[in-house]
Amino acid sequence: MAISDLFSDEKVNTGRQVELDIAKAFAIIFMVFLHTIMVVKAYSPGLSSAYEFVFGNVLGRPYAAVIFMFCMGVGVVYSRHSQWDTMVKRGVTLYLLGILVNVFEFFVPHFLAESLGIDPTPFTIDGGLLLFCVDILAFAGMAFVLMGILKKFRFSNKKLIIVAVVLSIMGSMLRFTDFGNPDINLICGHFFGTKFTAFPLFNWFIFPIAGYIWGQYFIRAKDKTEFFKFWPILMVISLIYFFVSSNLWGGVFSENVHLYYFLNTLDAVFCIINAHAVIGLCYWIVKYLPDAAIKTCSILSSNINKIYIAQWFFIPVTIVLIESFAKGVVLNDLITAVISIVMLIISTAVALLYKKLRASIS
């Protein structure tokens, strides 16, 4: 089929797309598993290297945050509220929610651990500066603000790609810069990799832009099977790159987590290729999933931001409480997996309860 025959002039794939829901559901599941590992490792040496690598370095990286951000860009195509000023307002809200997440991720467990006589250093707060650490939601907020501004000035897709690539290259060149001043590092960490950031704008903006442009083609694809035809090949190619780059010069699977947080432009390109492959895989497995599983994925997908916020409250607090009241317990692979599943269930329940309460109030 010729490329010109694959896409319609009109929108074809409107409404909720199951494969996108599944991809986002996997993303939040893998993030919960990753974040549980991050906290467990600080207190217990019981995890196997295989478990850490699979759920921490592999599934918890290009299959989690990257998919989240890529689908964020796709969501702009599907949103009925994609006016530039609405996007800017949403961005500010997401940034503020990112600060709330930092309170849950660092400050609450820090002071709880201190009060219980547990080592609080795994939850460093750097004299309060970690309140403004750039995590996923804070990045998403900045990305929406920038996308809104670019939309205000009617940037074409070609110009959006140029902006995203230039910023990515700048982020690649400036990463790990230390100005010797925590305040300056904090401010610059919003844009490129310093001590106070996990997802700097320059390095990661390429993903929502890629998702936004990809979504414009996806929504007009007349034949999804043809659209995703090469997903297995693209996934294999991506995996080969991830393994080779991580072992030879450092990449997204590297033991140095900051080589993932501050990924370079070449890493980003293969992550984008992999994102298409992942959504293609999700499209392929839809036919094999029972309705209950698809419904569950839809719930996780539509509440992903709320679940993300909730899990950062429950995971650190739970591990601190376990460390305090079950001293000496070894949190092995099985126990950690069970904790991760419980955290996901509780976080989802809280997200749904909040959604229900908000609906009843309004």
Tab-separated table of C-alpha atoms in Angstrom:
chain	number	residue	atom	x	y	z
A	1	MET	CA	0.000	0.000	0.000
A	2	ALA	CA	1.354	3.414	-0.950
A	3	ILE	CA	1.780	5.906	1.898
A	4	SER	CA	-0.654	8.267	0.187
A	5	ASP	CA	-3.291	5.506	0.263
A	6	LEU	CA	-2.775	4.776	3.953
A	7	PHE	CA	-3.972	8.114	5.287
A	8	SER	CA	-7.344	9.762	4.894
A	9	ASP	CA	-7.872	13.486	4.496
A	10	GLU	CA	-10.385	13.249	7.337
A	11	LYS	CA	-10.000	11.977	10.894
A	12	VAL	CA	-10.737	8.258	10.998
A	13	ASN	CA	-9.614	6.942	14.393
A	14	THR	CA	-11.561	9.258	16.669
A	15	GLY	CA	-12.577	8.658	20.280
A	16	ARG	CA	-10.646	6.478	22.721
A	17	GLN	CA	-8.091	4.224	21.073
A	18	VAL	CA	-7.631	0.945	22.914
A	19	GLU	CA	-3.966	0.506	21.971
A	20	LEU	CA	-3.141	3.929	23.425
A	21	ASP	CA	-4.982	3.044	26.637
A	22	ILE	CA	-3.019	-0.199	26.919
A	23	ALA	CA	0.305	1.546	26.274
A	24	LYS	CA	-0.410	4.174	28.944
A	25	ALA	CA	-1.622	1.499	31.363
A	26	PHE	CA	1.639	-0.407	30.967
A	27	ALA	CA	3.532	2.869	31.433
A	28	ILE	CA	1.966	3.626	34.825
A	29	ILE	CA	2.316	-0.014	35.937
A	30	PHE	CA	6.017	-0.020	35.078
A	31	MET	CA	6.478	3.355	36.797
A	32	VAL	CA	4.941	2.006	40.009
A	33	PHE	CA	7.247	-1.026	39.893
A	34	LEU	CA	10.254	1.217	39.205
A	35	HIS	CA	9.487	3.671	41.997
A	36	THR	CA	8.962	0.838	44.470
A	37	ILE	CA	12.379	-0.543	43.523
A	38	MET	CA	13.974	2.892	43.959
A	39	VAL	CA	12.722	3.196	47.541
A	40	VAL	CA	13.229	-0.462	48.497
A	41	LYS	CA	16.894	-0.352	47.356
A	42	ALA	CA	17.565	2.466	49.789
A	43	TYR	CA	16.711	0.263	52.772
A	44	SER	CA	16.963	-3.385	51.751
A	45	PRO	CA	19.630	-5.274	49.743
A	46	GLY	CA	17.290	-8.173	48.980
A	47	LEU	CA	16.537	-7.503	45.310
A	48	SER	CA	18.206	-9.641	42.675
A	49	SER	CA	20.198	-7.925	39.940
A	50	ALA	CA	17.891	-9.498	37.332
A	51	TYR	CA	14.744	-8.053	38.934
A	52	GLU	CA	16.344	-4.620	39.238
A	53	PHE	CA	17.518	-4.669	35.647
A	54	VAL	CA	14.251	-5.857	34.085
A	55	PHE	CA	11.855	-3.649	36.065
A	56	GLY	CA	14.261	-0.812	36.808
A	57	ASN	CA	16.535	-0.374	33.815
A	58	VAL	CA	14.383	-1.807	31.015
A	59	LEU	CA	10.626	-1.681	31.622
A	60	GLY	CA	10.909	1.278	33.976
A	61	ARG	CA	12.654	3.509	31.432
A	62	PRO	CA	11.810	3.602	27.688
A	63	TYR	CA	8.592	1.669	28.335
A	64	ALA	CA	7.383	3.981	31.081
A	65	ALA	CA	8.119	7.730	31.121
A	66	VAL	CA	8.870	7.863	27.388
A	67	ILE	CA	5.498	6.308	26.544
A	68	PHE	CA	3.797	8.622	29.037
A	69	MET	CA	5.293	11.709	27.361
A	70	PHE	CA	4.819	10.439	23.812
A	71	CYS	CA	1.139	9.723	24.489
A	72	MET	CA	0.839	13.146	26.116
A	73	GLY	CA	1.655	14.632	22.725
A	74	VAL	CA	-0.786	12.273	20.993
A	75	GLY	CA	-3.441	13.404	23.459
A	76	VAL	CA	-3.160	16.982	22.210
A	77	VAL	CA	-4.334	15.783	18.786
A	78	TYR	CA	-7.364	14.111	20.356
A	79	SER	CA	-8.180	16.845	22.864
A	80	ARG	CA	-11.106	19.204	22.406
A	81	HIS	CA	-9.253	21.711	24.575
A	82	SER	CA	-6.044	22.215	22.616
A	83	GLN	CA	-6.256	25.990	22.244
A	84	TRP	CA	-2.898	27.594	23.006
A	85	ASP	CA	-4.066	29.473	26.107
A	86	THR	CA	-5.786	26.365	27.489
A	87	MET	CA	-2.563	24.418	27.015
A	88	VAL	CA	-0.582	27.080	28.867
A	89	LYS	CA	-3.056	27.062	31.768
A	90	ARG	CA	-2.961	23.270	31.883
A	91	GLY	CA	0.826	23.420	31.869
A	92	VAL	CA	0.894	25.714	34.897
A	93	THR	CA	-1.483	23.355	36.716
A	94	LEU	CA	0.676	20.326	35.904
A	95	TYR	CA	3.811	22.130	37.073
A	96	LEU	CA	2.151	22.910	40.421
A	97	LEU	CA	1.046	19.285	40.682
A	98	GLY	CA	4.679	18.369	40.083
A	99	ILE	CA	5.609	20.374	43.180
A	100	LEU	CA	2.907	18.502	45.096
A	101	VAL	CA	4.459	15.235	43.955
A	102	ASN	CA	7.835	16.404	45.290
A	103	VAL	CA	6.254	16.988	48.692
A	104	PHE	CA	5.039	13.376	48.686
A	105	GLU	CA	8.206	11.957	47.158
A	106	PHE	CA	10.791	13.715	49.328
A	107	PHE	CA	9.442	15.769	52.219
A	108	VAL	CA	6.697	13.582	53.732
A	109	PRO	CA	8.824	10.406	53.909
A	110	HIS	CA	11.872	12.427	55.033
A	111	PHE	CA	10.140	13.819	58.103
A	112	LEU	CA	8.212	10.585	58.735
A	113	ALA	CA	11.462	8.590	58.720
A	114	GLU	CA	13.070	11.144	61.017
A	115	SER	CA	10.176	10.949	63.472
A	116	LEU	CA	10.324	7.130	63.502
A	117	GLY	CA	14.087	7.027	64.000
A	118	ILE	CA	14.698	5.695	60.489
A	119	ASP	CA	17.481	6.945	58.213
A	120	PRO	CA	15.907	9.861	56.279
A	121	THR	CA	18.810	10.346	53.843
A	122	PRO	CA	17.198	8.309	51.022
A	123	PHE	CA	14.706	11.168	50.858
A	124	THR	CA	17.083	14.077	50.623
A	125	ILE	CA	15.476	17.512	50.543
A	126	ASP	CA	18.611	19.661	50.055
A	127	GLY	CA	17.475	22.365	52.434
A	128	GLY	CA	14.106	22.548	50.709
A	129	LEU	CA	15.415	22.899	47.132
A	130	LEU	CA	14.066	19.475	46.143
A	131	LEU	CA	10.595	20.999	46.321
A	132	PHE	CA	11.293	22.328	42.821
A	133	CYS	CA	12.929	19.196	41.409
A	134	VAL	CA	11.670	18.563	37.868
A	135	ASP	CA	9.930	15.216	37.754
A	136	ILE	CA	7.490	13.943	35.112
A	137	LEU	CA	4.530	16.193	35.939
A	138	ALA	CA	6.680	19.300	36.301
A	139	PHE	CA	8.241	18.510	32.929
A	140	ALA	CA	4.799	17.897	31.436
A	141	GLY	CA	3.746	21.305	32.733
A	142	MET	CA	6.670	23.076	31.101
A	143	ALA	CA	6.160	21.107	27.892
A	144	PHE	CA	2.512	22.137	27.681
A	145	VAL	CA	3.417	25.775	28.269
A	146	LEU	CA	6.032	25.665	25.502
A	147	MET	CA	3.727	23.787	23.131
A	148	GLY	CA	1.011	26.347	23.805
A	149	ILE	CA	3.363	29.216	23.022
A	150	LEU	CA	4.536	27.552	19.805
A	151	LYS	CA	0.928	26.923	18.850
A	152	LYS	CA	0.127	30.588	19.516
A	153	PHE	CA	2.705	31.513	16.870
A	154	ARG	CA	1.377	28.831	14.495
A	155	PHE	CA	4.564	26.772	14.255
A	156	SER	CA	4.321	24.172	11.496
A	157	ASN	CA	5.210	20.535	12.140
A	158	LYS	CA	8.548	21.099	10.411
A	159	LYS	CA	9.360	24.009	12.724
A	160	LEU	CA	8.230	22.009	15.766
A	161	ILE	CA	10.632	19.221	14.810
A	162	ILE	CA	13.469	21.721	14.391
A	163	VAL	CA	12.763	23.264	17.819
A	164	ALA	CA	12.562	19.835	19.483
A	165	VAL	CA	15.774	18.550	17.883
A	166	VAL	CA	17.721	21.754	18.608
A	167	LEU	CA	16.623	21.672	22.249
A	168	SER	CA	17.531	17.977	22.466
A	169	ILE	CA	21.014	18.645	21.085
A	170	MET	CA	21.456	21.543	23.518
A	171	GLY	CA	20.329	19.313	26.368
A	172	SER	CA	22.790	16.638	25.249
A	173	MET	CA	25.664	19.121	25.253
A	174	LEU	CA	24.786	20.828	28.531
A	175	ARG	CA	23.853	17.796	30.632
A	176	PHE	CA	25.780	17.257	33.888
A	177	THR	CA	26.761	20.935	33.984
A	178	ASP	CA	27.462	22.030	37.559
A	179	PHE	CA	27.562	25.777	38.208
A	180	GLY	CA	28.812	25.274	41.746
A	181	ASN	CA	25.759	27.075	43.083
A	182	PRO	CA	22.656	25.096	44.123
A	183	ASP	CA	20.255	27.917	43.292
A	184	ILE	CA	21.613	28.286	39.751
A	185	ASN	CA	21.675	24.504	39.346
A	186	LEU	CA	18.036	24.408	40.437
A	187	ILE	CA	16.950	27.019	37.903
A	188	CYS	CA	18.984	25.546	35.038
A	189	GLY	CA	17.831	22.046	36.003
A	190	HIS	CA	14.445	22.911	34.591
A	191	PHE	CA	16.033	23.001	31.152
A	192	PHE	CA	18.991	20.606	31.134
A	193	GLY	CA	20.399	17.928	33.387
A	194	THR	CA	21.714	19.083	36.761
A	195	LYS	CA	21.428	17.717	40.284
A	196	PHE	CA	17.888	18.989	40.680
A	197	THR	CA	16.150	17.386	37.748
A	198	ALA	CA	15.063	14.028	36.415
A	199	PHE	CA	13.320	15.167	33.236
A	200	PRO	CA	14.801	18.439	31.931
A	201	LEU	CA	12.756	20.244	29.299
A	202	PHE	CA	15.451	20.405	26.605
A	203	ASN	CA	16.198	16.658	26.658
A	204	TRP	CA	12.595	15.432	26.856
A	205	PHE	CA	10.539	17.952	24.861
A	206	ILE	CA	11.197	15.893	21.746
A	207	PHE	CA	8.806	13.169	22.977
A	208	PRO	CA	5.538	15.119	23.261
A	209	ILE	CA	6.370	16.819	19.952
A	210	ALA	CA	6.999	13.428	18.331
A	211	GLY	CA	3.738	12.140	19.807
A	212	TYR	CA	1.865	15.218	18.594
A	213	ILE	CA	3.075	14.778	15.014
A	214	TRP	CA	2.674	10.981	15.112
A	215	GLY	CA	-0.882	11.442	16.388
A	216	GLN	CA	-1.795	13.578	13.384
A	217	TYR	CA	-1.006	10.611	11.137
A	218	PHE	CA	-2.433	7.976	13.458
A	219	ILE	CA	-5.828	9.674	13.671
A	220	ARG	CA	-6.044	9.592	9.851
A	221	ALA	CA	-4.726	6.046	9.336
A	222	LYS	CA	-7.293	4.062	7.354
A	223	ASP	CA	-5.648	0.711	8.102
A	224	LYS	CA	-4.048	0.326	11.530
A	225	THR	CA	-2.656	-3.085	10.659
A	226	GLU	CA	-0.722	-1.510	7.809
A	227	PHE	CA	0.204	1.498	9.955
A	228	PHE	CA	1.820	-0.768	12.575
A	229	LYS	CA	3.096	-3.317	10.038
A	230	PHE	CA	6.764	-3.092	10.997
A	231	TRP	CA	6.431	-2.808	14.775
A	232	PRO	CA	8.263	-6.101	15.578
A	233	ILE	CA	11.265	-5.110	13.443
A	234	LEU	CA	11.362	-1.613	14.939
A	235	MET	CA	11.173	-3.017	18.471
A	236	VAL	CA	14.075	-5.396	17.838
A	237	ILE	CA	16.161	-2.603	16.291
A	238	SER	CA	15.438	-0.359	19.278
A	239	LEU	CA	16.295	-3.056	21.805
A	240	ILE	CA	19.575	-3.801	20.041
A	241	TYR	CA	20.484	-0.112	20.158
A	242	PHE	CA	19.505	0.181	23.837
A	243	PHE	CA	21.649	-2.795	24.855
A	244	VAL	CA	24.647	-1.918	22.680
A	245	SER	CA	24.693	1.776	23.594
A	246	SER	CA	24.216	1.063	27.295
A	247	ASN	CA	27.118	-1.358	27.360
A	248	LEU	CA	29.554	0.537	25.136
A	249	TRP	CA	29.085	4.236	25.897
A	250	GLY	CA	26.168	4.510	28.301
A	251	GLY	CA	22.516	4.685	27.363
A	252	VAL	CA	18.989	4.332	28.659
A	253	PHE	CA	19.655	0.857	30.144
A	254	SER	CA	22.880	2.034	31.809
A	255	GLU	CA	23.489	1.514	35.515
A	256	ASN	CA	24.094	5.266	35.673
A	257	VAL	CA	20.453	6.350	35.864
A	258	HIS	CA	21.301	9.920	34.894
A	259	LEU	CA	22.377	8.759	31.441
A	260	TYR	CA	18.688	7.904	31.065
A	261	TYR	CA	17.320	11.002	32.797
A	262	PHE	CA	19.550	13.212	30.635
A	263	LEU	CA	19.328	11.111	27.480
A	264	ASN	CA	20.951	12.409	24.323
A	265	THR	CA	19.377	13.017	20.923
A	266	LEU	CA	20.315	9.633	19.459
A	267	ASP	CA	18.807	7.885	22.511
A	268	ALA	CA	15.662	9.950	22.017
A	269	VAL	CA	15.347	8.975	18.335
A	270	PHE	CA	15.440	5.278	19.166
A	271	CYS	CA	13.040	5.796	22.077
A	272	ILE	CA	10.592	7.375	19.615
A	273	ILE	CA	10.991	4.452	17.216
A	274	ASN	CA	10.403	2.141	20.169
A	275	ALA	CA	7.296	4.096	21.220
A	276	HIS	CA	5.705	3.414	17.823
A	277	ALA	CA	6.649	-0.258	18.191
A	278	VAL	CA	5.184	-0.461	21.704
A	279	ILE	CA	1.854	0.988	20.581
A	280	GLY	CA	1.955	-1.427	17.630
A	281	LEU	CA	2.453	-4.299	20.071
A	282	CYS	CA	-0.497	-3.043	22.104
A	283	TYR	CA	-2.606	-2.932	18.937
A	284	TRP	CA	-1.615	-6.526	18.184
A	285	ILE	CA	-2.455	-7.881	21.662
A	286	VAL	CA	-5.878	-6.201	21.835
A	287	LYS	CA	-7.492	-9.159	20.085
A	288	TYR	CA	-6.144	-11.513	22.761
A	289	LEU	CA	-7.167	-9.511	25.822
A	290	PRO	CA	-10.453	-10.146	27.637
A	291	ASP	CA	-12.877	-7.246	28.009
A	292	ALA	CA	-12.075	-6.963	31.725
A	293	ALA	CA	-8.376	-6.373	30.968
A	294	ILE	CA	-9.187	-3.769	28.325
A	295	LYS	CA	-11.542	-1.990	30.730
A	296	THR	CA	-8.852	-2.020	33.421
A	297	CYS	CA	-6.352	-0.500	30.994
A	298	SER	CA	-8.871	2.207	30.118
A	299	ILE	CA	-9.303	3.045	33.811
A	300	LEU	CA	-5.549	3.241	34.373
A	301	SER	CA	-5.059	5.317	31.224
A	302	SER	CA	-7.794	7.851	31.917
A	303	ASN	CA	-6.587	8.362	35.494
A	304	ILE	CA	-2.835	8.178	34.866
A	305	ASN	CA	-1.982	11.607	36.323
A	306	LYS	CA	-3.963	11.011	39.507
A	307	ILE	CA	-2.474	7.538	39.944
A	308	TYR	CA	1.013	8.957	39.395
A	309	ILE	CA	0.486	11.517	42.164
A	310	ALA	CA	-1.050	8.996	44.574
A	311	GLN	CA	1.628	6.336	44.133
A	312	TRP	CA	4.357	8.799	45.107
A	313	PHE	CA	2.583	9.288	48.425
A	314	PHE	CA	1.936	5.643	49.217
A	315	ILE	CA	5.193	4.000	48.063
A	316	PRO	CA	7.708	5.976	50.195
A	317	VAL	CA	5.445	6.072	53.256
A	318	THR	CA	4.754	2.331	53.026
A	319	ILE	CA	8.440	1.395	52.766
A	320	VAL	CA	9.351	3.686	55.672
A	321	LEU	CA	6.610	2.112	57.819
A	322	ILE	CA	7.755	-1.399	56.892
A	323	GLU	CA	11.330	-0.464	57.771
A	324	SER	CA	10.164	0.920	61.101
A	325	PHE	CA	7.740	-1.781	62.241
A	326	ALA	CA	9.285	-4.842	60.585
A	327	LYS	CA	12.954	-4.280	61.270
A	328	GLY	CA	15.237	-6.801	59.609
A	329	VAL	CA	12.732	-7.902	56.965
A	330	VAL	CA	14.364	-8.605	53.628
A	331	LEU	CA	12.355	-7.141	50.769
A	332	ASN	CA	13.135	-9.677	48.065
A	333	ASP	CA	11.818	-9.812	44.503
A	334	LEU	CA	8.494	-11.427	45.398
A	335	ILE	CA	7.721	-9.139	48.337
A	336	THR	CA	8.686	-6.064	46.331
A	337	ALA	CA	6.461	-7.172	43.427
A	338	VAL	CA	3.545	-7.690	45.818
A	339	ILE	CA	4.111	-4.253	47.353
A	340	SER	CA	4.162	-2.747	43.847
A	341	ILE	CA	0.855	-4.380	42.935
A	342	VAL	CA	-0.745	-3.260	46.195
A	343	MET	CA	0.529	0.291	45.667
A	344	LEU	CA	-0.963	0.302	42.159
A	345	ILE	CA	-4.332	-0.925	43.421
A	346	ILE	CA	-4.468	1.563	46.294
A	347	SER	CA	-3.345	4.469	44.111
A	348	THR	CA	-5.940	3.616	41.477
A	349	ALA	CA	-8.675	3.334	44.110
A	350	VAL	CA	-7.731	6.735	45.540
A	351	ALA	CA	-7.678	8.250	42.028
A	352	LEU	CA	-11.164	6.892	41.300
A	353	LEU	CA	-12.467	8.074	44.674
A	354	TYR	CA	-11.094	11.560	44.052
A	355	LYS	CA	-12.680	11.588	40.599
A	356	LYS	CA	-16.028	10.526	42.054
A	357	LEU	CA	-15.908	13.109	44.855
A	358	ARG	CA	-14.964	15.869	42.409
A	359	ALA	CA	-17.859	14.917	40.136
A	360	SER	CA	-20.328	14.927	43.018
A	361	ILE	CA	-19.159	18.400	44.152
A	362	SER	CA	-19.419	19.920	40.684
